[in-house]
Short mmCIF file of C-alpha atoms in Angstrom, two decimals:
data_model
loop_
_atom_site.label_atom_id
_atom_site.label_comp_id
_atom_site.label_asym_id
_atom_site.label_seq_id
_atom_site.Cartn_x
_atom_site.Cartn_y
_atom_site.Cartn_z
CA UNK A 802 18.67 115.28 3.38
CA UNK A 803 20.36 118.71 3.58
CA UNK A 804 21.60 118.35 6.92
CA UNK A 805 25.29 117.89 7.51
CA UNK A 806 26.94 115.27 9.36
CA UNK A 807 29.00 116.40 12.03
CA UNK A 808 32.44 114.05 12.98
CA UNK A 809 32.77 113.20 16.37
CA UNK A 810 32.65 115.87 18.90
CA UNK A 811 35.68 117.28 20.79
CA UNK A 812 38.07 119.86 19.30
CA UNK A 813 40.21 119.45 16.34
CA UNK A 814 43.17 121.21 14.59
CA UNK A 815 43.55 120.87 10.80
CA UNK A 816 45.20 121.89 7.60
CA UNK A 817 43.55 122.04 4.37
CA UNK A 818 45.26 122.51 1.03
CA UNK A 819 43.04 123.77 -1.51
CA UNK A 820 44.17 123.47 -4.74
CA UNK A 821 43.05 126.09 -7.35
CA UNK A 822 42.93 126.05 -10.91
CA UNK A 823 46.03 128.80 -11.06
CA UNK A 824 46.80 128.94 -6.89
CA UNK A 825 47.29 126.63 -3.71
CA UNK A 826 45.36 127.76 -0.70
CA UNK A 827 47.03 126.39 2.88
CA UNK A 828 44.70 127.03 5.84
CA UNK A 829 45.20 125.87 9.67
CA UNK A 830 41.66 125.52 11.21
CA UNK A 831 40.48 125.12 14.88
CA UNK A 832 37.20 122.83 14.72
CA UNK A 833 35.41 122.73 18.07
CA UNK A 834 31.97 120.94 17.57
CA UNK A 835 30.80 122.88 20.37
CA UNK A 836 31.00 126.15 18.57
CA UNK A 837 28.76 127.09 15.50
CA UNK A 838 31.85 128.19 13.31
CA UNK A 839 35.70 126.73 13.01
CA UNK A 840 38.43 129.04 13.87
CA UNK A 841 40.82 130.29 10.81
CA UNK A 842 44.08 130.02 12.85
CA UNK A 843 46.27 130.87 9.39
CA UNK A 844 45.73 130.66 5.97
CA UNK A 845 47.95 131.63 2.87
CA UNK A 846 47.57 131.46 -1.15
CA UNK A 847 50.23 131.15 -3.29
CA UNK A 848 49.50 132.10 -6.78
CA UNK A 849 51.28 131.15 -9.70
CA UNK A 850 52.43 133.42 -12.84
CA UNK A 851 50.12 134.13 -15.61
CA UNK A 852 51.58 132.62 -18.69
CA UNK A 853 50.25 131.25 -22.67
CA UNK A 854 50.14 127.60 -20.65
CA UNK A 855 47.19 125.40 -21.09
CA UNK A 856 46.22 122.99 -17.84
CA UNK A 857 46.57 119.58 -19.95
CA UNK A 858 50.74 120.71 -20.65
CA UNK A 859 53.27 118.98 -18.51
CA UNK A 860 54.97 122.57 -17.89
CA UNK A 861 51.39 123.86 -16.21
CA UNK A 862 51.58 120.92 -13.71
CA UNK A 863 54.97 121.92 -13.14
CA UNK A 864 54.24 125.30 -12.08
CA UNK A 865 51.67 124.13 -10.05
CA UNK A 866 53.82 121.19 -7.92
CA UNK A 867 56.02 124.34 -7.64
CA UNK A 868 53.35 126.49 -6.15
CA UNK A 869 51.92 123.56 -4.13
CA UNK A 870 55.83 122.93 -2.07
CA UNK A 871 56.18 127.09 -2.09
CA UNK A 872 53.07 127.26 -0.12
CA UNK A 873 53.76 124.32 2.18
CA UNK A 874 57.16 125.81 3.52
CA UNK A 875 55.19 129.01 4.57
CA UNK A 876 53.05 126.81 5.97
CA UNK A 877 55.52 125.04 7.71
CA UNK A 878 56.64 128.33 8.96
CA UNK A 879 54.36 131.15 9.34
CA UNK A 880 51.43 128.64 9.70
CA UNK A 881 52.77 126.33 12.11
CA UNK A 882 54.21 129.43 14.28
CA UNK A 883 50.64 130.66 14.32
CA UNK A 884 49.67 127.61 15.21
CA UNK A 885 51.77 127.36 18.50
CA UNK A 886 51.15 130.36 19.18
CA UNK A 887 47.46 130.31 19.34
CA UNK A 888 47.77 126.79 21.22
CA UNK A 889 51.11 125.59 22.08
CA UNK A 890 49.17 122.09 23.06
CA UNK A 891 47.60 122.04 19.61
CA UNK A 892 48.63 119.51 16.92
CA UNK A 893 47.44 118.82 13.52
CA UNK A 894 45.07 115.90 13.54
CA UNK A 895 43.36 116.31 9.91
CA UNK A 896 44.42 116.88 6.57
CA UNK A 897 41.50 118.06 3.84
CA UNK A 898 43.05 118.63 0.45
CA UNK A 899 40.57 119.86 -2.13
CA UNK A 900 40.96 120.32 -6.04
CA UNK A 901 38.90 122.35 -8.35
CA UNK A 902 38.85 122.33 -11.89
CA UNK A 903 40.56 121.49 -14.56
CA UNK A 904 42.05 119.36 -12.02
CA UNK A 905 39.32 117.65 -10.49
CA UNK A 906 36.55 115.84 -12.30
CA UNK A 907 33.09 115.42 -10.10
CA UNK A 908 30.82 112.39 -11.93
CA UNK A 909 27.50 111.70 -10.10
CA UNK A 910 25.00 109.04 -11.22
CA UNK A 911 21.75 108.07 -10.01
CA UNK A 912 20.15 104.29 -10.08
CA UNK A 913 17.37 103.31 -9.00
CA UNK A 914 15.59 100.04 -8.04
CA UNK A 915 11.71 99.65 -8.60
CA UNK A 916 9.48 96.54 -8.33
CA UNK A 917 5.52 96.00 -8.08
CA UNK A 918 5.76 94.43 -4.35
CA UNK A 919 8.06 96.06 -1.20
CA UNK A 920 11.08 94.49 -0.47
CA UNK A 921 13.46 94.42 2.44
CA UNK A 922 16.20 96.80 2.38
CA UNK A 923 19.90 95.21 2.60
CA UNK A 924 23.35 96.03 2.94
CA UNK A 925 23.52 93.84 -0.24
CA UNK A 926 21.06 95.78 -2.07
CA UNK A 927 22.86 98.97 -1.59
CA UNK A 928 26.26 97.90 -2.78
CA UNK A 929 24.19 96.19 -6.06
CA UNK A 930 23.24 99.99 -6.49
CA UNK A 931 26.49 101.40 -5.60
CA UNK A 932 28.25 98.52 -8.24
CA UNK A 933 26.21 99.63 -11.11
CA UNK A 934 26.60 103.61 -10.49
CA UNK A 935 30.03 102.72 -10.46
CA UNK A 936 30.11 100.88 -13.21
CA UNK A 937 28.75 103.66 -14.92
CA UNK A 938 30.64 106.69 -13.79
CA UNK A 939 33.67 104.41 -15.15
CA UNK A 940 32.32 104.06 -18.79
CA UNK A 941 31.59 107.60 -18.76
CA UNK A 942 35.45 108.17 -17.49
CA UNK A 943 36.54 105.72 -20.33
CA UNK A 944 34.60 107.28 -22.74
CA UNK A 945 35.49 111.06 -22.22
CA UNK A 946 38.74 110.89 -21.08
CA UNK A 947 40.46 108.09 -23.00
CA UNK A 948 44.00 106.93 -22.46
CA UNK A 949 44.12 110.16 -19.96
CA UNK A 950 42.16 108.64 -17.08
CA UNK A 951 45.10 106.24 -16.22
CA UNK A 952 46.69 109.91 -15.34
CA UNK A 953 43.55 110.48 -13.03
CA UNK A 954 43.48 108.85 -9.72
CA UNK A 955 39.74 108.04 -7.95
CA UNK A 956 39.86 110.21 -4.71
CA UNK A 957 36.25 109.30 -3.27
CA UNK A 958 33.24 107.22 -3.80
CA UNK A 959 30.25 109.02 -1.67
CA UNK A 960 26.88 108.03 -1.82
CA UNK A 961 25.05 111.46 -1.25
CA UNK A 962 21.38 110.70 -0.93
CA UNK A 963 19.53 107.08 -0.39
CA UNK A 964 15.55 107.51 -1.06
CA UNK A 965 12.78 105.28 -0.33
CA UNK A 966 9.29 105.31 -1.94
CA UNK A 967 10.90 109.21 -3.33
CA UNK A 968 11.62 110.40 0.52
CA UNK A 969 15.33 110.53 1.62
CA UNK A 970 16.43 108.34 4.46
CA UNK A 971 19.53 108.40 6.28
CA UNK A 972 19.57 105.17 7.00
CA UNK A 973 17.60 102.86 4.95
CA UNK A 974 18.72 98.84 5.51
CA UNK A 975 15.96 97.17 6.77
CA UNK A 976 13.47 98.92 5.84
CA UNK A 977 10.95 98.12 3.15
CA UNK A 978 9.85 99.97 -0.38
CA UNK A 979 9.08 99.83 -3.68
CA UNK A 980 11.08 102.27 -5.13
CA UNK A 981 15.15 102.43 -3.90
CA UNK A 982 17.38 105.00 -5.10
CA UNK A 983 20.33 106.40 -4.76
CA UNK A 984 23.25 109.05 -6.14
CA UNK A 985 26.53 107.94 -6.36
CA UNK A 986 29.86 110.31 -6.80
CA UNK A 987 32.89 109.56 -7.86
CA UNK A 988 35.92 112.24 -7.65
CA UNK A 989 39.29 112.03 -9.75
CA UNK A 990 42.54 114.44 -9.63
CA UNK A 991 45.18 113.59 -11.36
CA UNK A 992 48.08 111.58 -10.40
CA UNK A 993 50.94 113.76 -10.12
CA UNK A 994 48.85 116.11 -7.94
CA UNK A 995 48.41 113.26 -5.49
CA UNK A 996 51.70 112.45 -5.64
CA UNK A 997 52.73 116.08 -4.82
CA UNK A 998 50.29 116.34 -1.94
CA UNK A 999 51.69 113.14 -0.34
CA UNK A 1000 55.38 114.42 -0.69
CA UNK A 1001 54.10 117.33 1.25
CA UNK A 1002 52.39 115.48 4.07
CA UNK A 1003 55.45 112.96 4.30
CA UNK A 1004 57.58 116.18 5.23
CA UNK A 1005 55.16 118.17 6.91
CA UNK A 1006 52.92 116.02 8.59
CA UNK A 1007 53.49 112.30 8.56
CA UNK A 1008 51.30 109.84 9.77
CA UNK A 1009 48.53 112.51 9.85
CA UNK A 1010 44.80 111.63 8.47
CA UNK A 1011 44.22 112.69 4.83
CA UNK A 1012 41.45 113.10 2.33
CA UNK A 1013 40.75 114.62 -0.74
CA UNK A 1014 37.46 115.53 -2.19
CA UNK A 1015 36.66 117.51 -5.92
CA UNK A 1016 35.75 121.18 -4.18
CA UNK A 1017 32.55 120.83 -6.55
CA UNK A 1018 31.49 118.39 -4.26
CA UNK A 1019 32.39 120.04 -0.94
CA UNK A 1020 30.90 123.06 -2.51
CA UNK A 1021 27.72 120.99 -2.71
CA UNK A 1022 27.91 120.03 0.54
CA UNK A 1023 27.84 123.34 2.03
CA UNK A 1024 25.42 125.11 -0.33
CA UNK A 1025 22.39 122.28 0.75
CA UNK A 1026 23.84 122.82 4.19
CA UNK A 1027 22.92 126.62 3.88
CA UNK A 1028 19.79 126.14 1.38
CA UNK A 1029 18.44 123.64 2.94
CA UNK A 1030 14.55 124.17 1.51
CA UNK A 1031 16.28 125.08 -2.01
CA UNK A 1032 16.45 121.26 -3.73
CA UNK A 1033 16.96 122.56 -7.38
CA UNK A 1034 20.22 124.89 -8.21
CA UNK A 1035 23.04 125.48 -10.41
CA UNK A 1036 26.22 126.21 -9.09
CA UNK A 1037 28.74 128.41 -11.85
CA UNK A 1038 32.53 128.31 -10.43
CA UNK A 1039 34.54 130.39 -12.22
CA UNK A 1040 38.29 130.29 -11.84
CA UNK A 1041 41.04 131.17 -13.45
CA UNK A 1042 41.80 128.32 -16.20
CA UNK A 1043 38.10 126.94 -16.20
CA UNK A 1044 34.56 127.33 -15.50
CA UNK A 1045 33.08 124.36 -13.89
CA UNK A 1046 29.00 124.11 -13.45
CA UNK A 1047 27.19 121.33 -11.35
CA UNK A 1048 23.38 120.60 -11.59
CA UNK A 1049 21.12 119.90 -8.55
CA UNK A 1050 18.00 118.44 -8.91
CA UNK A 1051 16.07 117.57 -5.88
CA UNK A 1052 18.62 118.08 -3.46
CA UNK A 1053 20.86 115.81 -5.46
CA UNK A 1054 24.06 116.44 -7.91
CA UNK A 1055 23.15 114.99 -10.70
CA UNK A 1056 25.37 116.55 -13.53
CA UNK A 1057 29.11 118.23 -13.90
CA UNK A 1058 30.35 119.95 -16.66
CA UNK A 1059 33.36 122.11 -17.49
CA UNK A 1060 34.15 124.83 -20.04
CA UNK A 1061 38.32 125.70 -20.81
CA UNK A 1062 37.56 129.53 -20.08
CA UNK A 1063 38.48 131.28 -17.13
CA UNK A 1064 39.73 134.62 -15.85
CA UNK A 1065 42.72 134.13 -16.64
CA UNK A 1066 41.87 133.81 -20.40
CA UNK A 1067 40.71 137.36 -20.58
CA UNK A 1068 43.95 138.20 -19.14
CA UNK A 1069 46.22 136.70 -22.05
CA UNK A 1070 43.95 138.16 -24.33
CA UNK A 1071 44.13 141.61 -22.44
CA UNK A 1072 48.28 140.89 -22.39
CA UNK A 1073 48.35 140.21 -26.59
CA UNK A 1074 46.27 143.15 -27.60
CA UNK A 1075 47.71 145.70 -25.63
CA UNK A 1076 51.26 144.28 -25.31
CA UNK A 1077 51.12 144.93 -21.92
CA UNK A 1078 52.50 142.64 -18.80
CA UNK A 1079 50.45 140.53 -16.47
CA UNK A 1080 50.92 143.32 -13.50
CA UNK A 1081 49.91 146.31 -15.99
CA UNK A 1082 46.76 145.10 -16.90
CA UNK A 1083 45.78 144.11 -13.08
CA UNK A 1084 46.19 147.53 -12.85
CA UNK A 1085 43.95 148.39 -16.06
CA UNK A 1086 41.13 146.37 -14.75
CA UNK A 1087 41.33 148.07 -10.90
CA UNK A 1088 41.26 151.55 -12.72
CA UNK A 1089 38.29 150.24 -15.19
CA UNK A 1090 36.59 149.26 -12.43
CA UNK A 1091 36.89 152.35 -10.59
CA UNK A 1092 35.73 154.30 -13.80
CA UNK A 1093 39.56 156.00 -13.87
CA UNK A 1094 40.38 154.89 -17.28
CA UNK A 1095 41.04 157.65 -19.87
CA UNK A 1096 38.23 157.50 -22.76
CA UNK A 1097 40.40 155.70 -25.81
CA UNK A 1098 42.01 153.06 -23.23
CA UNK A 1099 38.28 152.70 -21.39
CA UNK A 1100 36.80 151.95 -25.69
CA UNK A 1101 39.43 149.49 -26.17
CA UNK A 1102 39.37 148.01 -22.94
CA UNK A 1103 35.26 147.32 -23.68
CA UNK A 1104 35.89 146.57 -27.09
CA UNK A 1105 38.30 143.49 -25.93
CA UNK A 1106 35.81 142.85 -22.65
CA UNK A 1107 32.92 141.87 -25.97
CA UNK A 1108 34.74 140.05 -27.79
CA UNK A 1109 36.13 137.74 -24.56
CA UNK A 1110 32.53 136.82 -23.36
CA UNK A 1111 30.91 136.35 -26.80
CA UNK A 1112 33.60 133.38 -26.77
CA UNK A 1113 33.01 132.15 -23.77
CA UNK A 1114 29.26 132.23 -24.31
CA UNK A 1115 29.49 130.59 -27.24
CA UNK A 1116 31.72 127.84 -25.08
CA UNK A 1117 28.93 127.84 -22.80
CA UNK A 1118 25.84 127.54 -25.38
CA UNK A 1119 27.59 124.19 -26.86
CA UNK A 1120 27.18 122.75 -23.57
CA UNK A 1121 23.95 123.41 -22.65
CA UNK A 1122 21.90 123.05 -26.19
CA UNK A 1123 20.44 119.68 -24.08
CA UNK A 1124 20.30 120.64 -21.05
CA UNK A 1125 17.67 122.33 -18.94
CA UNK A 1126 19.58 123.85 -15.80
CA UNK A 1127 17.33 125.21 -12.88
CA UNK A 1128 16.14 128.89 -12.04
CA UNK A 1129 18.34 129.55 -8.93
CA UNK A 1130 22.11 129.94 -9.95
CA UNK A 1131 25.09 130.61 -7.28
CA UNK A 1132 28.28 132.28 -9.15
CA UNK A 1133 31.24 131.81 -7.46
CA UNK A 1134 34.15 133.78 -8.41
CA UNK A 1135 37.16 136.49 -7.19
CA UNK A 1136 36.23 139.47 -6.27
CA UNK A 1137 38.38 141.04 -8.10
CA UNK A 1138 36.18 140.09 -11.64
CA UNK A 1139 32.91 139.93 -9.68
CA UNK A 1140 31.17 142.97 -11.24
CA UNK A 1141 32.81 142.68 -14.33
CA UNK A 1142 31.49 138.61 -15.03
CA UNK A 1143 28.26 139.86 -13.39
CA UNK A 1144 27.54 142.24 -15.67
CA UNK A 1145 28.48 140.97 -18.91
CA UNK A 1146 26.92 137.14 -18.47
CA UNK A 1147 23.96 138.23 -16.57
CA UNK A 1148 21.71 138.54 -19.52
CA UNK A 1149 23.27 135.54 -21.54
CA UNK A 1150 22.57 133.15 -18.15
CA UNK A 1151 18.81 134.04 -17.89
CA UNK A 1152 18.51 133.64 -21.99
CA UNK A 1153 20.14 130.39 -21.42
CA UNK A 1154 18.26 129.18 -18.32
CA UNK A 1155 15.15 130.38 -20.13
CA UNK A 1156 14.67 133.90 -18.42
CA UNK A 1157 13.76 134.82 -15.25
CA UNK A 1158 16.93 133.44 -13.71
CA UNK A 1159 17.81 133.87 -10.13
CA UNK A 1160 21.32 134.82 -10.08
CA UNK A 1161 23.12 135.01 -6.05
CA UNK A 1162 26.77 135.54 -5.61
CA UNK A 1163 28.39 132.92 -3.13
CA UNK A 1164 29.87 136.03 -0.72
CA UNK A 1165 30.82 136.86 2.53
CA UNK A 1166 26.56 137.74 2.88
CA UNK A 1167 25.48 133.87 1.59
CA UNK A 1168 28.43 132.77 3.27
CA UNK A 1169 27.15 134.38 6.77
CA UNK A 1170 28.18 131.59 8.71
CA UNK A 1171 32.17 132.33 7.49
CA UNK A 1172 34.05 134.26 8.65
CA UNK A 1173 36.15 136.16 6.51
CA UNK A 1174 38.01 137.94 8.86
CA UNK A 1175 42.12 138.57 7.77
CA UNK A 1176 40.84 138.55 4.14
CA UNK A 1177 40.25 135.48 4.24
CA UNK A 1178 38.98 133.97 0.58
CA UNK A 1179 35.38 132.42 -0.45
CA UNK A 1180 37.15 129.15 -1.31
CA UNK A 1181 38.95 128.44 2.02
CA UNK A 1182 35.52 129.80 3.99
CA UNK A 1183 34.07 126.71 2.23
CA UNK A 1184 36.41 124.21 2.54
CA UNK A 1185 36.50 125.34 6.53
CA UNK A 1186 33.05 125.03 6.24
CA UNK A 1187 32.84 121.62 5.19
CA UNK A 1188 36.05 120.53 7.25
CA UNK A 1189 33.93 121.87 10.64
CA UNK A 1190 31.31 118.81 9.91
CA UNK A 1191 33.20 116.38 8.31
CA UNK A 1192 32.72 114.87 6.32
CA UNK A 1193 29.62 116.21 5.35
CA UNK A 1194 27.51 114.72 2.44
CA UNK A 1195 27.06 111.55 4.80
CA UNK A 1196 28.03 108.83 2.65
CA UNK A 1197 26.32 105.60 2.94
CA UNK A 1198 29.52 103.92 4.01
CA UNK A 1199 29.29 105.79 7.27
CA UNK A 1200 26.18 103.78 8.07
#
């Protein structure tokens, strides 16, 4: 089940806009199925300003459409000069836009058919499946999100993994079982960022391919790409404005969940203690880091670091009082706070995941098959990843 399927062979150029919580990401990709790895032909990130915003407020969207057009005119620029330059033939075939949280929301059920004789497997069966994991991913949308989800538009349907008699098949009509099962995903990003994208391509690119995915689920994709004897995980993406954590149980995603903390929120609180600006406590955390820090600045600095992650623990513990997440963990977060998240939630993670937790940062060395050449960051080298074999969960529709 963990191997990816690969779009038809032959080379193709792409752009992928990868939407972080606090930053768009605009890459130009060379995919040539006969080659192991895609080629990063250009890739930008446009972040936006660090301010007391929350991601539900109308003026947070707003910065973000803002960063989303800044970052398409470089690309329409810088990128598309690269572009030429690299292959003056080459034009852009593919769009991939990807959206992380709190602007995505990944929703995965699992159904299951069982009866005492075998059956024949149809294309009717399947969609009866599909129907009711729909049906409930959408009372779980109406139920958590309220009047907000006509703000959220669906972005994919996938069927992930078909099983019959408990052993994955690829392609499962007409044969016969007892036991049918299947996972079902649904992905939703709101509106307005749809909207935006779409303005982009009509300028940019028109009439070019698009899809969008929730990067939890690309993410997904790759990781049982790369692990594929590893069936039971927990991926931990921290970004700026939230901290989003997806469940894998044999092989499959069975459970999302999001927390409002991020990097970012150690930042404001960093910027209201020590009145200081966005920029001057960057440059705090390098020299803390670096163990430059002057003694009474370094005390103050870990007093504030304490007090930030016994919140977000505590945001963490009210989410996982029921749950029972596996042993193997893969944190994915900036460099930049790598050791510092590391080190403080270490310890909390394995008391939550009932000790003995493995915890493996997702880094140019798990990410071997990346390149990360030009500096290029962890979340593009997975979206390229995933764009190289689209698209690659292998959805039962592609049967």
């Amino acid at each position: 089940m963990f191997g990816l399927k690969s779009h038809t062979a032959g080379i193709f150029y792409g752009v992928i806009f990868d939407i972080g919580s606090e930053s768009i990401g605009v890459t130009i990709i060379e995919s040539d199925q006969k080659k192991k790895l895609p080629i990063i032909i250009f890739s930008h990130r446009v972040h936006m300003r660090i301010a007391k915003l929350t991601p539900t407020t109308a003026a947070y969207t707003r910065h973000m459409r803002e960063a989303l057009f800044s970052a398409s005119l470089i690309l329409s620029r810088d990128g598309l000069e690269a572009l030429g330059l690299h292959n003056r033939q080459a034009r852009i075939q593919k769009i991939l836009v990807t959206c992380t949280s709190p602007w995505s929301y990944t929703i995965s059920r699992n159904v299951q058919y069982e009866g005492e004789n075998e059956i024949k497997i149809t294309r009717n069966l399947i969609d009866d499946l599909v129907k009711s994991a729909e049906a409930e991913i959408n009372t779980q949308i109406q139920k958590e999100k309220g009047t907000e989800q006509d703000l959220l538009e669906v972005v994919e349907r996938a069927t992930v993994d078909v099983r019959v008699n408990d052993y994955t098949i690829q392609n499962p009509i007409g044969l016969h079982g007892k036991s049918i099962s299947l996972s079902h995903i649904t992905g939703l990003v709101p509106t307005d960022i749809i909207k935006a994208v779409y303005e982009v391509q009509e300028k940019i690119f028109p009439n070019v391919e698009i899809r969008a995915h929730t990067f939890l689920l690309v993410l997904y994709c790759v990781l049982r790409d790369l692990f594929p004897k590893t069936e039971s995980l927990c991926i931990i993406n921290i970004t700026p404005e939230a901290t989003e954590f997806g469940v894998i149980e044999g092989g499959t995603l069975i459970e999302s969940t999001t927390i409002p903390f991020g990097t970012n929120e150690l930042v404001r609180q960093l910027m209201d203690s020590l009145k200081k600006t966005e920029l001057e406590i960057g440059s705090l955390l390098a020299l803390s880091e670096s163990g430059s820090l002057e003694k009474t600045l370094h005390d103050q600095l870990e007093q504030e670091f304490k007090s930030f992650f016994k919140k977000f623990g505590e945001s963490m513990s009210t989410h996982f009082v029921t749950r029972r997440f596996p042993k193997t963990a893969f944190l994915l977060i900036s460099e930049t706070y790598r050791e510092l998240f590391v080190t403080a939630l270490t310890p909390f993670i394995r008391d939550v995941f009932h000790a003995d937790q493995t915890l493996l940062m997702i880094n140019p060395e798990i990410l071997k098959e990346i390149s990360f050449r030009d500096s290029v960051d962890p979340y593009i080298s997975v979206t390229s990843r995933f764009f190289h074999k689209l698209h690659a969960c292998g959805e039962i529709d592609a049967l």
